[in-house]
Amino acid sequence: MNREQMIESVKAQMPEKRWQHTVGVMETAVVLAERYGEDPARAELAAILHDVAKYWPIAKMEQIIRDQRLDFSLLAHDKQLWHSEVGAWSAEHEYGVTDQGVIDAIRYHTSGRVGMTKLDKIVCLADYMEPGRDFPGVDRVRELSGESLERALVAGFDSTISFLLSKEKAIFPVTIEARNDLIQQLREAE
Ligand code: FE
Ligand code: FE
């Protein structure tokens, strides 16, 4: 499947608004890749597919997580997290992506993880700050993205965590661990 076919296929699986978000993530991921020395083609590929499963029926996502023996712990957490794991599965098994780094960047684009690769950081950050995003703190994230992937991402996670706190919602522990790990990386780089 070539790039155009992939784009058409992904676009057909989501409302126009989410497709516009995906385009924003593609463009932002390419800019960040160029700025921080990652391969823009890998960043774009992960961005095209990152939300492919976002609008799949919940039951289909759950079935794939169970049948494919993906991360069962996700089933106990917010359904918003499921599309990343299922999207990574789709990238590999439906779109034939063989680059494990790209598959992982899709898998961890919502939660982050300990030991995020540069590509993970770029896709996650692009998802936070693409031009269509509007949440308290997004301008700060964009500002920081010019100086440090890690600082920008910490600011992104901070807004997610603050939002979840304000709504009395559970916080996915992996996101806390990912944030702590980024803080650690920043300390070590000082
Ligand atoms: Fe997503
Ligand atoms: Fe997204």
Coordinates of C-alpha atoms and ligand atoms in Angstrom, one line a residue:
M1 CA 0.0 0.0 0.0
N2 CA 1.5 3.4 -1.0
R3 CA 1.2 6.6 1.0
E4 CA -1.8 7.9 -0.8
Q5 CA -3.8 4.7 -0.4
M6 CA -3.0 4.6 3.2
I7 CA -4.2 8.2 3.6
E8 CA -7.4 7.4 1.8
S9 CA -8.0 4.3 4.0
V10 CA -7.3 6.1 7.3
K11 CA -9.4 9.1 6.3
A12 CA -12.4 6.8 5.5
Q13 CA -12.4 5.5 9.1
M14 CA -12.9 8.8 10.9
P15 CA -15.0 11.9 10.8
E16 CA -13.6 14.9 8.8
K17 CA -12.7 16.7 12.0
R18 CA -10.5 13.9 13.3
W19 CA -8.9 13.6 9.8
Q20 CA -8.0 17.3 10.0
H21 CA -6.4 16.6 13.4
T22 CA -4.4 13.8 11.8
V23 CA -3.2 16.1 9.0
G24 CA -2.1 18.6 11.8
V25 CA -0.2 15.8 13.6
M26 CA 1.4 14.7 10.3
E27 CA 2.7 18.3 9.6
T28 CA 3.7 18.9 13.1
A29 CA 5.5 15.6 13.5
V30 CA 7.5 16.3 10.3
V31 CA 8.6 19.7 11.5
L32 CA 9.6 18.3 14.9
A33 CA 11.5 15.4 13.2
E34 CA 13.4 17.9 11.1
R35 CA 14.2 20.1 14.1
Y36 CA 15.3 17.2 16.4
G37 CA 17.1 15.0 13.9
E38 CA 14.6 12.2 13.4
D39 CA 13.6 10.7 10.0
P40 CA 10.6 12.8 8.8
A41 CA 9.2 9.8 6.8
R42 CA 9.0 7.7 10.0
A43 CA 7.4 10.5 11.9
E44 CA 4.8 11.1 9.2
L45 CA 4.0 7.4 8.8
A46 CA 3.3 7.1 12.6
A47 CA 1.3 10.3 12.5
I48 CA -0.9 9.1 9.5
L49 CA -1.8 5.9 11.4
H50 CA -1.8 7.1 15.0
D51 CA -5.6 7.6 15.4
V52 CA -6.7 5.0 12.8
A53 CA -8.6 3.0 15.5
K54 CA -10.0 6.1 17.3
Y55 CA -13.6 5.6 16.0
W56 CA -13.7 1.9 15.9
P57 CA -16.5 0.4 18.0
I58 CA -15.5 -0.2 21.6
A59 CA -16.5 -3.9 21.3
K60 CA -14.2 -4.4 18.3
M61 CA -11.3 -2.7 20.2
E62 CA -11.9 -4.9 23.2
Q63 CA -12.1 -8.0 21.1
I64 CA -8.8 -7.2 19.4
I65 CA -7.1 -6.5 22.7
R66 CA -8.3 -9.9 24.0
D67 CA -7.8 -12.0 20.9
Q68 CA -4.4 -10.6 20.1
R69 CA -3.3 -10.8 23.7
L70 CA -2.4 -7.1 23.7
D71 CA -2.0 -5.2 27.0
F72 CA -5.0 -6.4 29.1
S73 CA -4.3 -3.9 31.8
L74 CA -5.7 -1.3 29.4
L75 CA -9.2 -2.8 29.7
A76 CA -9.3 -1.6 33.3
H77 CA -8.6 1.9 32.3
D78 CA -10.2 4.7 30.3
K79 CA -11.3 3.6 26.8
Q80 CA -9.5 6.6 25.4
L81 CA -6.3 4.6 25.8
W82 CA -7.5 1.6 23.8
H83 CA -7.2 3.1 20.3
S84 CA -3.4 3.5 20.7
E85 CA -2.8 -0.2 21.4
V86 CA -5.3 -1.3 18.7
G87 CA -4.0 1.3 16.3
A88 CA -0.5 -0.2 16.7
W89 CA -1.9 -3.6 16.0
S90 CA -3.7 -2.3 12.9
A91 CA -0.5 -0.5 11.6
E92 CA 1.4 -3.8 11.8
H93 CA -1.2 -6.3 10.7
E94 CA -3.5 -4.3 8.4
Y95 CA -1.1 -1.8 7.0
G96 CA 2.0 -3.9 6.9
V97 CA 4.2 -1.5 8.9
T98 CA 7.4 -3.4 9.8
D99 CA 9.3 -0.6 11.5
Q100 CA 8.9 -1.5 15.2
G101 CA 9.8 2.0 16.2
V102 CA 6.8 3.4 14.2
I103 CA 4.5 0.7 15.7
D104 CA 5.6 1.6 19.2
A105 CA 5.2 5.4 18.6
I106 CA 1.6 4.6 17.7
R107 CA 1.2 2.3 20.7
Y108 CA 2.4 4.9 23.2
H109 CA 1.1 8.1 21.6
T110 CA -1.5 8.7 24.3
S111 CA 0.1 7.3 27.5
G112 CA 3.8 7.8 26.8
R113 CA 6.1 5.2 28.5
V114 CA 9.3 5.0 30.4
G115 CA 12.2 5.2 28.0
M116 CA 10.4 7.0 25.2
T117 CA 12.3 7.1 22.0
K118 CA 12.8 10.3 20.0
L119 CA 10.1 9.1 17.6
D120 CA 7.7 8.4 20.5
K121 CA 8.3 11.9 21.9
I122 CA 7.7 13.5 18.5
V123 CA 4.5 11.7 17.8
C124 CA 3.1 12.2 21.3
L125 CA 4.1 15.9 21.3
A126 CA 2.7 16.5 17.8
D127 CA -0.6 15.0 19.0
Y128 CA -0.6 17.5 21.8
M129 CA 0.3 20.6 19.9
E130 CA -0.9 20.3 16.3
P131 CA -2.5 23.6 15.1
G132 CA -6.1 22.4 15.7
R133 CA -5.5 21.7 19.4
D134 CA -6.9 24.1 22.0
F135 CA -6.6 23.3 25.7
P136 CA -5.4 25.3 28.6
G137 CA -1.6 25.3 28.4
V138 CA -1.3 24.4 24.7
D139 CA 0.6 27.6 23.9
R140 CA 3.1 26.9 26.5
V141 CA 3.6 23.4 25.0
R142 CA 4.1 24.9 21.6
E143 CA 6.6 27.5 23.0
L144 CA 8.6 24.8 24.8
S145 CA 8.7 22.6 21.7
G146 CA 11.2 25.1 20.2
E147 CA 13.7 24.4 22.9
S148 CA 13.2 20.9 24.2
L149 CA 11.1 17.8 23.2
E150 CA 11.2 16.7 26.8
R151 CA 10.2 19.9 28.5
A152 CA 7.3 20.4 26.0
L153 CA 6.1 16.9 26.6
V154 CA 6.2 17.3 30.4
A155 CA 4.0 20.4 29.9
G156 CA 1.7 18.3 27.8
F157 CA 1.4 15.5 30.3
D158 CA 0.9 18.1 33.1
S159 CA -2.1 19.5 31.3
T160 CA -3.6 16.0 30.8
I161 CA -2.9 15.1 34.5
S162 CA -4.4 18.5 35.7
F163 CA -7.5 17.9 33.5
L164 CA -8.0 14.4 34.9
L165 CA -7.5 15.6 38.5
S166 CA -10.1 18.4 37.9
K167 CA -12.6 15.9 36.6
E168 CA -12.0 13.4 39.4
K169 CA -10.9 10.9 36.8
A170 CA -8.3 8.1 37.2
I171 CA -4.8 8.7 36.0
F172 CA -3.1 6.0 33.9
P173 CA 0.0 5.1 36.0
V174 CA 2.2 4.7 32.9
T175 CA 1.7 8.4 32.1
I176 CA 3.0 9.3 35.6
E177 CA 6.0 7.0 35.1
A178 CA 6.6 8.5 31.6
R179 CA 6.5 12.0 33.1
N180 CA 8.9 11.1 35.9
D181 CA 11.3 9.5 33.4
L182 CA 11.3 12.7 31.3
I183 CA 12.0 14.8 34.4
Q184 CA 14.9 12.4 35.2
Q185 CA 16.2 12.7 31.6
L186 CA 16.1 16.5 31.9
R187 CA 18.0 16.4 35.2
E188 CA 20.7 14.2 33.8
A189 CA 21.1 16.5 30.8
E190 CA 21.6 19.6 33.0
Ligands
FE1 FE -5.0 9.3 19.7
FE2 FE -4.4 12.1 17.9

